[in-house]
Coordinates of C-alpha atoms and ligand atoms in Angstrom, one line a residue:
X25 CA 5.4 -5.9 36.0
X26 CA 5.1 -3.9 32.8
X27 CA 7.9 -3.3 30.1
X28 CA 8.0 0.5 29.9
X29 CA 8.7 2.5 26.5
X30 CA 7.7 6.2 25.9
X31 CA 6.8 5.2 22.2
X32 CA 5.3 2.3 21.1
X33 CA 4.1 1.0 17.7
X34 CA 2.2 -2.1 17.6
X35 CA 2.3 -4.0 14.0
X36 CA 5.8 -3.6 11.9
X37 CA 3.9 -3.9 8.2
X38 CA 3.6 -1.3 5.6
X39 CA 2.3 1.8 8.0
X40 CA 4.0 0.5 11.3
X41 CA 7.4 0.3 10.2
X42 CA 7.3 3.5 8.4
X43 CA 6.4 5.1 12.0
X44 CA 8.5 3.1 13.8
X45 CA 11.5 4.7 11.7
X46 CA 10.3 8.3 11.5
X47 CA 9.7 8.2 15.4
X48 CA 13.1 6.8 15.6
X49 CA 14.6 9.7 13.1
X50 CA 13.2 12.0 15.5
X51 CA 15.4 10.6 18.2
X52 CA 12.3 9.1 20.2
X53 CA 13.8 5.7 20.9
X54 CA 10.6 3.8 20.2
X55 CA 9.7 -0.3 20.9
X56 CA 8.1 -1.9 17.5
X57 CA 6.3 -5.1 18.7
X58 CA 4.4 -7.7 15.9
X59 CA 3.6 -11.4 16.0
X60 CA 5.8 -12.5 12.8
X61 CA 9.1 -11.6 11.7
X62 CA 9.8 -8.5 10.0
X63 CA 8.9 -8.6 6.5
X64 CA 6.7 -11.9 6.7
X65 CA 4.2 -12.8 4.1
X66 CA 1.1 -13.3 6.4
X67 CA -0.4 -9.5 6.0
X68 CA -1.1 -6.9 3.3
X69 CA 2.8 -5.3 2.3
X70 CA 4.9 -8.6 1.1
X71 CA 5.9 -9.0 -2.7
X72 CA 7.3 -7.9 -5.0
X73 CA 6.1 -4.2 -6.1
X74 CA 3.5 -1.8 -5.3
X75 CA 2.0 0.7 -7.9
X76 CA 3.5 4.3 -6.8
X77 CA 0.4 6.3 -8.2
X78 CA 0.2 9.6 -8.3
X79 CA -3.2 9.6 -10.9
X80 CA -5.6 9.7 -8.1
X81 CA -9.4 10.9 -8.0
X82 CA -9.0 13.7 -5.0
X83 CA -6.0 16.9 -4.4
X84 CA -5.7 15.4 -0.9
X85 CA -4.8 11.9 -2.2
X86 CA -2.1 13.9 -5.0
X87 CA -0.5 15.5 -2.0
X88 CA 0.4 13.1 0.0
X89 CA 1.6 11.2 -2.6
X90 CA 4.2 14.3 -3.9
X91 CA 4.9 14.2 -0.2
X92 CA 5.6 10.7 0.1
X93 CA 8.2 10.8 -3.1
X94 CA 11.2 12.6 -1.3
X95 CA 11.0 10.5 1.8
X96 CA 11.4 7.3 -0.2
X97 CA 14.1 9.2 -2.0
X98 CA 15.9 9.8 1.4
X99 CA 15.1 6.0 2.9
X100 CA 16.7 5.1 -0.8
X101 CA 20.0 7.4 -0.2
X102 CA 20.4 6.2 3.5
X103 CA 20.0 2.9 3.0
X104 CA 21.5 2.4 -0.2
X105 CA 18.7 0.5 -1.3
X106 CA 17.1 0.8 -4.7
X107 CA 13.1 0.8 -3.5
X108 CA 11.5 3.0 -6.0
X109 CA 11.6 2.3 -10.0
X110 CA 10.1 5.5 -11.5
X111 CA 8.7 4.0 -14.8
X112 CA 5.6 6.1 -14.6
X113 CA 2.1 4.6 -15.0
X114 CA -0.1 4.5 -17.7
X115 CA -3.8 4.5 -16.6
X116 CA -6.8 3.5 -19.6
X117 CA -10.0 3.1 -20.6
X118 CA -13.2 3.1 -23.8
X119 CA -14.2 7.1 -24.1
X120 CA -16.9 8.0 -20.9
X121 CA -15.1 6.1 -18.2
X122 CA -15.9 8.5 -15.1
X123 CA -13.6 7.4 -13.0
X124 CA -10.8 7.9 -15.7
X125 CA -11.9 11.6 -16.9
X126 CA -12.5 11.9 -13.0
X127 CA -8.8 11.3 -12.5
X128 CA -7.5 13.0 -15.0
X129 CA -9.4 16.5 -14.2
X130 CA -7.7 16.0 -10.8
X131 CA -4.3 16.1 -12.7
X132 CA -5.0 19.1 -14.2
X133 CA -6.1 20.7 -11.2
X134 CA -3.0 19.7 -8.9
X135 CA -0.9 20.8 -11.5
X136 CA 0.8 17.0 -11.4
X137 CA 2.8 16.1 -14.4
X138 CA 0.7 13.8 -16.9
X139 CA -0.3 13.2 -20.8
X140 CA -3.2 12.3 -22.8
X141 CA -2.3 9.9 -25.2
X142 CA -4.1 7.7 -28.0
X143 CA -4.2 4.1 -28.4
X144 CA -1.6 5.0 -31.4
X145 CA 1.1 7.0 -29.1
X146 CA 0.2 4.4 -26.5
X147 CA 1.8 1.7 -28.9
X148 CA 4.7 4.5 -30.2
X149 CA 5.9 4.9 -26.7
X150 CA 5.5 1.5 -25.3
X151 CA 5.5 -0.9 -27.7
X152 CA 4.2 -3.8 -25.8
X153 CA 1.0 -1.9 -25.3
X154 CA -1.8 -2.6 -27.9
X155 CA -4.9 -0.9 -26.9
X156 CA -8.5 -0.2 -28.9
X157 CA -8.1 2.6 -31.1
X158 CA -10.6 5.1 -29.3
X159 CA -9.0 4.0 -26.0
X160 CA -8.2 7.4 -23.4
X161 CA -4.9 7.1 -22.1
X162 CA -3.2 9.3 -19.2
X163 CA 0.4 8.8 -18.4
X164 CA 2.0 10.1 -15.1
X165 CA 5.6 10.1 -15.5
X166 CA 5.8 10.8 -11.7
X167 CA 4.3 7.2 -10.6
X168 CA 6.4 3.7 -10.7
X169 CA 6.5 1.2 -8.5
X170 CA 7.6 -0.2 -5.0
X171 CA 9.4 -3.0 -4.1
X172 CA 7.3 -3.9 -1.2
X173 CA 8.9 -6.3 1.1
X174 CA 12.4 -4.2 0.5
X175 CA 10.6 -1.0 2.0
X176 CA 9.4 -2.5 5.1
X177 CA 12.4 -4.2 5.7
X178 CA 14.6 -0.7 5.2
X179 CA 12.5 0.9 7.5
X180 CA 12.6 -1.4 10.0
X181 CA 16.4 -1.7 9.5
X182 CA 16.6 1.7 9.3
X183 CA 14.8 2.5 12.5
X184 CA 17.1 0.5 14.3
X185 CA 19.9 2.2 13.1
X186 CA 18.2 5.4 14.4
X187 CA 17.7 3.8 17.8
X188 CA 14.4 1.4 17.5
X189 CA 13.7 -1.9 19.4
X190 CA 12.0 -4.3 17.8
X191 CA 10.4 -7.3 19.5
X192 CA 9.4 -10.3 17.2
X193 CA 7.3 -12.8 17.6
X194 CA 5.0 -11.2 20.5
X195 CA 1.3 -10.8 19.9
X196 CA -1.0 -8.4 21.3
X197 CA -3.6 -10.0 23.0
X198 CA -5.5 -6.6 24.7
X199 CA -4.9 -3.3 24.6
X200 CA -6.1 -1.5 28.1
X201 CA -7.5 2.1 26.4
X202 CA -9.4 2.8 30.0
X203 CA -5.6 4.1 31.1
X204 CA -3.8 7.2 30.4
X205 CA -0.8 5.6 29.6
X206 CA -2.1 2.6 27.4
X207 CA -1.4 -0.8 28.8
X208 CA -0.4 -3.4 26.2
X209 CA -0.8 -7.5 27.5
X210 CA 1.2 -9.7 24.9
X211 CA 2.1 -13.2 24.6
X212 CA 5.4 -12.1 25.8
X213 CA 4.2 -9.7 28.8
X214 CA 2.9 -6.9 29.3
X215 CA 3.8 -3.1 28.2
X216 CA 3.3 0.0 29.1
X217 CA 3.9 3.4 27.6
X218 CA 2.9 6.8 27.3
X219 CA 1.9 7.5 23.2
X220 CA 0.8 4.1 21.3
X221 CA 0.5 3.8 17.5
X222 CA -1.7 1.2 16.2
X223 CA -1.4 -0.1 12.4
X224 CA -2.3 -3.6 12.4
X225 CA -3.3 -4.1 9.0
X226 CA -6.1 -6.8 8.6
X227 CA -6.3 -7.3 12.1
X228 CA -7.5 -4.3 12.9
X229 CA -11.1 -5.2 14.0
X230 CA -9.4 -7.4 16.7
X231 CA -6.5 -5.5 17.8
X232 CA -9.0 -2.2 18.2
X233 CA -12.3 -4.3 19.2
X234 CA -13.3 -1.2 21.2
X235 CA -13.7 0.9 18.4
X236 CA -15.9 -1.1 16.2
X237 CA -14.3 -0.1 12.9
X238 CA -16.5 -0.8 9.9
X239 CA -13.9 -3.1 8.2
X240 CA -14.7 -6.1 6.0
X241 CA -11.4 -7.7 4.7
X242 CA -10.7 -9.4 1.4
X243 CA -8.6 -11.9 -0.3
X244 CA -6.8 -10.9 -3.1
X245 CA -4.3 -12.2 -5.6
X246 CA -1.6 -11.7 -8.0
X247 CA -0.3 -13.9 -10.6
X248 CA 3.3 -13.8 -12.2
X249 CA 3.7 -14.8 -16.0
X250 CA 7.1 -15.0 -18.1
X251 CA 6.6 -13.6 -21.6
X252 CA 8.1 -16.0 -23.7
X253 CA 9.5 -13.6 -26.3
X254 CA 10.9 -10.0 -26.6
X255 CA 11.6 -9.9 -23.4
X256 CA 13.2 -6.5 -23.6
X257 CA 9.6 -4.8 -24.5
X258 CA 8.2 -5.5 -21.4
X259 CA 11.3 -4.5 -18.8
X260 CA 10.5 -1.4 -16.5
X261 CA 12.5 1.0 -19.1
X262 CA 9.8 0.2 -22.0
X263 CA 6.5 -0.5 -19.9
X264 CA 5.3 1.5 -17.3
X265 CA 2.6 0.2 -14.5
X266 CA -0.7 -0.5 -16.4
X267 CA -4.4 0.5 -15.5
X268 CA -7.3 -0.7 -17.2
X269 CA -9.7 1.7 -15.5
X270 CA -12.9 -0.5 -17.0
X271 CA -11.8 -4.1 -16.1
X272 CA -10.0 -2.8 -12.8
X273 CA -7.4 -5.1 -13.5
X274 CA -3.7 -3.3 -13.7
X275 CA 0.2 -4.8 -14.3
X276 CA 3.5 -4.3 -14.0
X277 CA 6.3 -4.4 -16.0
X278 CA 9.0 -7.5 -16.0
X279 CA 10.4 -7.8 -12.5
X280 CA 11.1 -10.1 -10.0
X281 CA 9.7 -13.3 -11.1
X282 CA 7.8 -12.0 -14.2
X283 CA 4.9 -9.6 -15.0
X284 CA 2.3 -9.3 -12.3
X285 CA -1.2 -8.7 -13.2
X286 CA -3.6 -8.7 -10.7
X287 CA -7.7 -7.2 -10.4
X288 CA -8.2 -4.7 -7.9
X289 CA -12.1 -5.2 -7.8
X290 CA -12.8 -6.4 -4.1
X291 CA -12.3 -10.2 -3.4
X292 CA -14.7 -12.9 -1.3
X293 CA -14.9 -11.2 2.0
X294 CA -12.2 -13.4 4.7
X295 CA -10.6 -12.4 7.5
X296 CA -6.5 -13.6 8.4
X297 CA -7.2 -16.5 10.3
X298 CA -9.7 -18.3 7.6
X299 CA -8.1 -16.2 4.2
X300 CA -8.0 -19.4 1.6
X301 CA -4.2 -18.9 -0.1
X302 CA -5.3 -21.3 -3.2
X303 CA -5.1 -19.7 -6.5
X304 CA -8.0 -19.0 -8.1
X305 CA -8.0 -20.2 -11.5
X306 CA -11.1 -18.4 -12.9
X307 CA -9.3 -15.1 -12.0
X308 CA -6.0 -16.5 -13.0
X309 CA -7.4 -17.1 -16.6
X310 CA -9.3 -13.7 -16.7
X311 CA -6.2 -12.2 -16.0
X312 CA -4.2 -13.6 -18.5
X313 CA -6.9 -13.3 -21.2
X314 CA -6.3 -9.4 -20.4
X315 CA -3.2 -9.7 -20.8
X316 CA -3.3 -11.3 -23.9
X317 CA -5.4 -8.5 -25.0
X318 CA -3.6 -5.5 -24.6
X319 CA -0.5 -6.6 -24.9
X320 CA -0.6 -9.5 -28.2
X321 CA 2.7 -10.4 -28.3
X322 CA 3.2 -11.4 -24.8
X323 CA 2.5 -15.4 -25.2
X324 CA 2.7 -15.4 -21.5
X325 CA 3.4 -18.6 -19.6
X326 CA 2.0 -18.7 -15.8
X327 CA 5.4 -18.7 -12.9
X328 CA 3.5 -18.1 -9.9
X329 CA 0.4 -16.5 -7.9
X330 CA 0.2 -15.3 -4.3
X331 CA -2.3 -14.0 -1.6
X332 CA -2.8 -10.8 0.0
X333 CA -5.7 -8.9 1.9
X334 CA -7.2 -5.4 1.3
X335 CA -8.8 -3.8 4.5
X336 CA -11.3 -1.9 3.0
X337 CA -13.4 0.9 4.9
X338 CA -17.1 2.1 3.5
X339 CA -15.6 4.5 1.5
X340 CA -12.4 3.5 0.6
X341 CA -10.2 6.2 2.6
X342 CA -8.2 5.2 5.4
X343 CA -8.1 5.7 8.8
X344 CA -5.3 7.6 10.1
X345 CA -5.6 9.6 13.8
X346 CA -6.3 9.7 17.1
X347 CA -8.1 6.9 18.8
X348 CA -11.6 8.7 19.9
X349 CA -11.2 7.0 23.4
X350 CA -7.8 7.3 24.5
X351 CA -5.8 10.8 23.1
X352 CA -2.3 8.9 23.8
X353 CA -3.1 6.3 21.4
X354 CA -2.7 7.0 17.3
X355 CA -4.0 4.9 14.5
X356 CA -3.5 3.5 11.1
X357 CA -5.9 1.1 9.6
X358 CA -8.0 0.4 6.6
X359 CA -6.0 1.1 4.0
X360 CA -8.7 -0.4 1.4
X361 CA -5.9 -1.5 -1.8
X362 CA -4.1 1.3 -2.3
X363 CA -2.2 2.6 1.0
X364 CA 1.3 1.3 0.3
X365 CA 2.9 4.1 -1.6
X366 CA 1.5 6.7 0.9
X367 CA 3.2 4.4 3.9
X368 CA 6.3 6.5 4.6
X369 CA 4.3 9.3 4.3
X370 CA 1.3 7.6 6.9
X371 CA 4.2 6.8 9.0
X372 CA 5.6 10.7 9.5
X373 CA 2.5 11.5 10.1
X374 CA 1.5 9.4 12.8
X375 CA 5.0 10.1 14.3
X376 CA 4.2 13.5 14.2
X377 CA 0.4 12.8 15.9
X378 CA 2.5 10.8 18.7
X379 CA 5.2 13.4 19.8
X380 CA 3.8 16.7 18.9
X381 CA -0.2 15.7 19.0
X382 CA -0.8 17.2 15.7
X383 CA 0.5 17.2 12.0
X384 CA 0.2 19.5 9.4
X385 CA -0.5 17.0 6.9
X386 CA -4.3 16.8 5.4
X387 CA -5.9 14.2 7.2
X388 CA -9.0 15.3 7.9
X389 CA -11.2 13.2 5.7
X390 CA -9.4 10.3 7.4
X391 CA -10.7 10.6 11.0
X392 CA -11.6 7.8 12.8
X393 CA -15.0 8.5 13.6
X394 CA -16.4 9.7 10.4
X395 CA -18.7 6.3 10.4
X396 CA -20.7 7.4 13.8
Ligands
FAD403 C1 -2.7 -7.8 -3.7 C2 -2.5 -6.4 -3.2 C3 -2.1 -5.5 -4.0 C4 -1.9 -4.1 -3.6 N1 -1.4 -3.2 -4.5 C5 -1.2 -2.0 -4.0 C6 -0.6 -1.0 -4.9 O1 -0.3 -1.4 -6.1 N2 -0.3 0.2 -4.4 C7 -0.6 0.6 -3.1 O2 -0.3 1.7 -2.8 N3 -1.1 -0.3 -2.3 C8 -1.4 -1.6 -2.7 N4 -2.0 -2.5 -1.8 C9 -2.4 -2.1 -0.5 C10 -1.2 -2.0 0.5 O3 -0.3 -3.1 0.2 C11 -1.8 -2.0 1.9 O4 -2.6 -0.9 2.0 C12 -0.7 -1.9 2.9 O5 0.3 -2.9 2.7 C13 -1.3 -2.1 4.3 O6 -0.3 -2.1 5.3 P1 -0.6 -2.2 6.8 O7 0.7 -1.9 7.5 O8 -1.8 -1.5 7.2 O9 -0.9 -3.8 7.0 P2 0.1 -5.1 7.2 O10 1.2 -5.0 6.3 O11 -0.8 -6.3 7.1 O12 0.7 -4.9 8.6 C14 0.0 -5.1 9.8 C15 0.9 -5.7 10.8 O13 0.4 -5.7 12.1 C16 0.8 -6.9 12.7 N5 -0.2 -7.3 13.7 C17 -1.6 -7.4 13.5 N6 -2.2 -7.8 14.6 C18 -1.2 -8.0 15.6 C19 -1.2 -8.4 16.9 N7 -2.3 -8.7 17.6 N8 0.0 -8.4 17.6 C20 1.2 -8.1 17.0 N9 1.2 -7.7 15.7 C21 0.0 -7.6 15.0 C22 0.8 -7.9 11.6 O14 1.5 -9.1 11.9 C23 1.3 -7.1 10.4 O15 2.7 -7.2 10.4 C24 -2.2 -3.8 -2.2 C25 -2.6 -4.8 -1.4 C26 -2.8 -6.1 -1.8 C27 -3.2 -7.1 -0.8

């Protein structure tokens, strides 16, 4: 005996909760299933904050990122929640970094808000900030941050208020992609329904064995540190979300338990079962020797460190479409470090794959089987 629903979403983190609440908007009365509880700290989307970066290396990436601004805006107004903080971002490196000059032609050529500064009106502006003096700066006035585990939660709450279910607790254990109407077995029963969206995060080579997907998961962490003095220089109104575009490390300001710095340069390969959650102190102490760096007067003491997991596909841009085997089932997946700001965004747009079979949204580059 199967559970019916015309709409389900399987995984309620970053990318499933978002579609679960834009389906719901749209009055399709969807199911959300996932094995924890909303807003648990076993995936990729809990913490703290997530960079909202709009200083990206490819138009399609700017896009959807100008796109995803005003639906946060809206999930902020109807919920009452305060999820964004637009303190901008401030992205740097020595004179020749391609990835830098890279990102800041793209600027330029999407006609998104942003500054060249010097290490000197680095320091004017922010005052934390000491950098070398021929350091290239680019600020984006437009970028900020997330609160991460507030977002997920809103749109889960949020899609209940527009009419969502949302099962707990039940895991998938096979996904039947040989029927029309995908059949779902769980630890809780079995479901069935007629359009299925997929976003299970670092479980995606399991939950979608049929598809092979060249994932290869990572562990990464972030470590908090209290700056013992002038507090004031390093709150969200003076310091904007950091990138040091040659170390690949990158910080926030002062919120929630401290400053978070973390290194976005790929971790020992894991998986979710076997991920190791102990701190590593080697990056721990890079970390804060950076810190110390650029910013001289911090005198940082460590508060806390936690563990996360990038998905990351062979080229770093996600997967978001139709499943090649089964046209009534949609997918999210291998978001590879940096999908969290484009999550409301991902969300709309599968919604939109699952009820009208097609978005306008620039996806293509995404498609699931550009690996063969
Ligand atoms: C340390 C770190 C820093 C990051 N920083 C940034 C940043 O600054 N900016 C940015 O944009 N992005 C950032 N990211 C990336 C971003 O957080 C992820 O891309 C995003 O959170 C991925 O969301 P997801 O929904 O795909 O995965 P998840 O949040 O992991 O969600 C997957 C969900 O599926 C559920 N699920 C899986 N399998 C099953 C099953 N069998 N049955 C039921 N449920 C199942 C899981 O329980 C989980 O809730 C960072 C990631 C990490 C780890």
């Amino acid at each position: 005996m199967h559970r019916d629903a015309e709409f389900l979403v399987v995984g309620l983190g970053a990318m499933g909760s978002a579609a679960l609440y834009h389906l719901a908007r749209q009055g399709a009365a969807p199911v959300g299933i996932d094995q924890y509880s909303v807003g648990h700290t076993h995936g990729s989307s809990h913490g703290h904050s997530r960079a909202f970066r709009v200083f990206y290396n490819d138009p399609v990436y700017v896009t959807l990122v100008k796109a995803a601004l005003p639906l946060w805006q809206e999930l902020e107004t109807l919920s009452g929640e305060q999820l964004l903080t637009p303190n901008g971002m401030l992205a740097f490196a020595r004179p020749g970094n391609e990835r830098l000059d890279q990102n800041i032609r793209v600027m330029g050529e999407t006609q998104a808000a942003h500054e060249v500064l010097t290490a000197e009106e680095v320091t004017d502006r922010f005052p934390a900030l000491q950098l070398p003096a021929d350091t290239v700066a680019c600020y984006t006035p437009d970028s900020g941050f997330l609160n991460a585990s507030r977002c997920v939660r809103t749109h889960v709450s949020q899609a209940e208020r527009f009419g969502a279910t949302v099962h707990s607790g039940v895991s998938v254990r096979h996904i039947d992609i040989s029927k029309e109407q995908p059949e779902i077995e769980t630890s809780a029963g079995s479901y069935r329904c007629k359009r299925l969206i997929v976003a299970p995060g670092p479980w995606a080579s399991q939950v979608l064995k049929d598809l092979s997907l060249p994932l290869e998961v990572t562990r990464q962490q972030k470590f908090y540190f209290q700056p013992q003095d002038a507090e004031a220089l390093y709150q969200p109104d003076r310091l904007p979300v950091y990138a040091d575009y040659d170390r690949r490390y990158y910080g926030f300001p002062y919120y929630g338990p401290g400053i978070k710095i973390a290194d976005d340069g790929h971790g020992p390969v894991t998986s979710p079962e076997t991920v190791d959650r102990t701190l590593d102190l080697d990056v721990q102490n890079a970390l804060e020797q950076w810190l110390k760096t650029i910013m001289p007067g911090v005198n940082p003491t460590f508060v806390e460190g936690a563990t996360c997991m990038y998905t990351l596909t062979p080229d770093n841009d996600f997967l978001i479409g139709h499943h090649p085997l089964n046209s009534n089932i949609f997918v999210g997946a291998g978001f590879s470090g940096h999908g969290f700001k484009f999550s409301t965004i991902v969300g709309k747009i599968l919604a939109e794959l699952a009820v009208d079979g097609k978005t306008d949204y620039p996806i293509d580059k995404f498609r699931l089987n550009r690996f063969g």
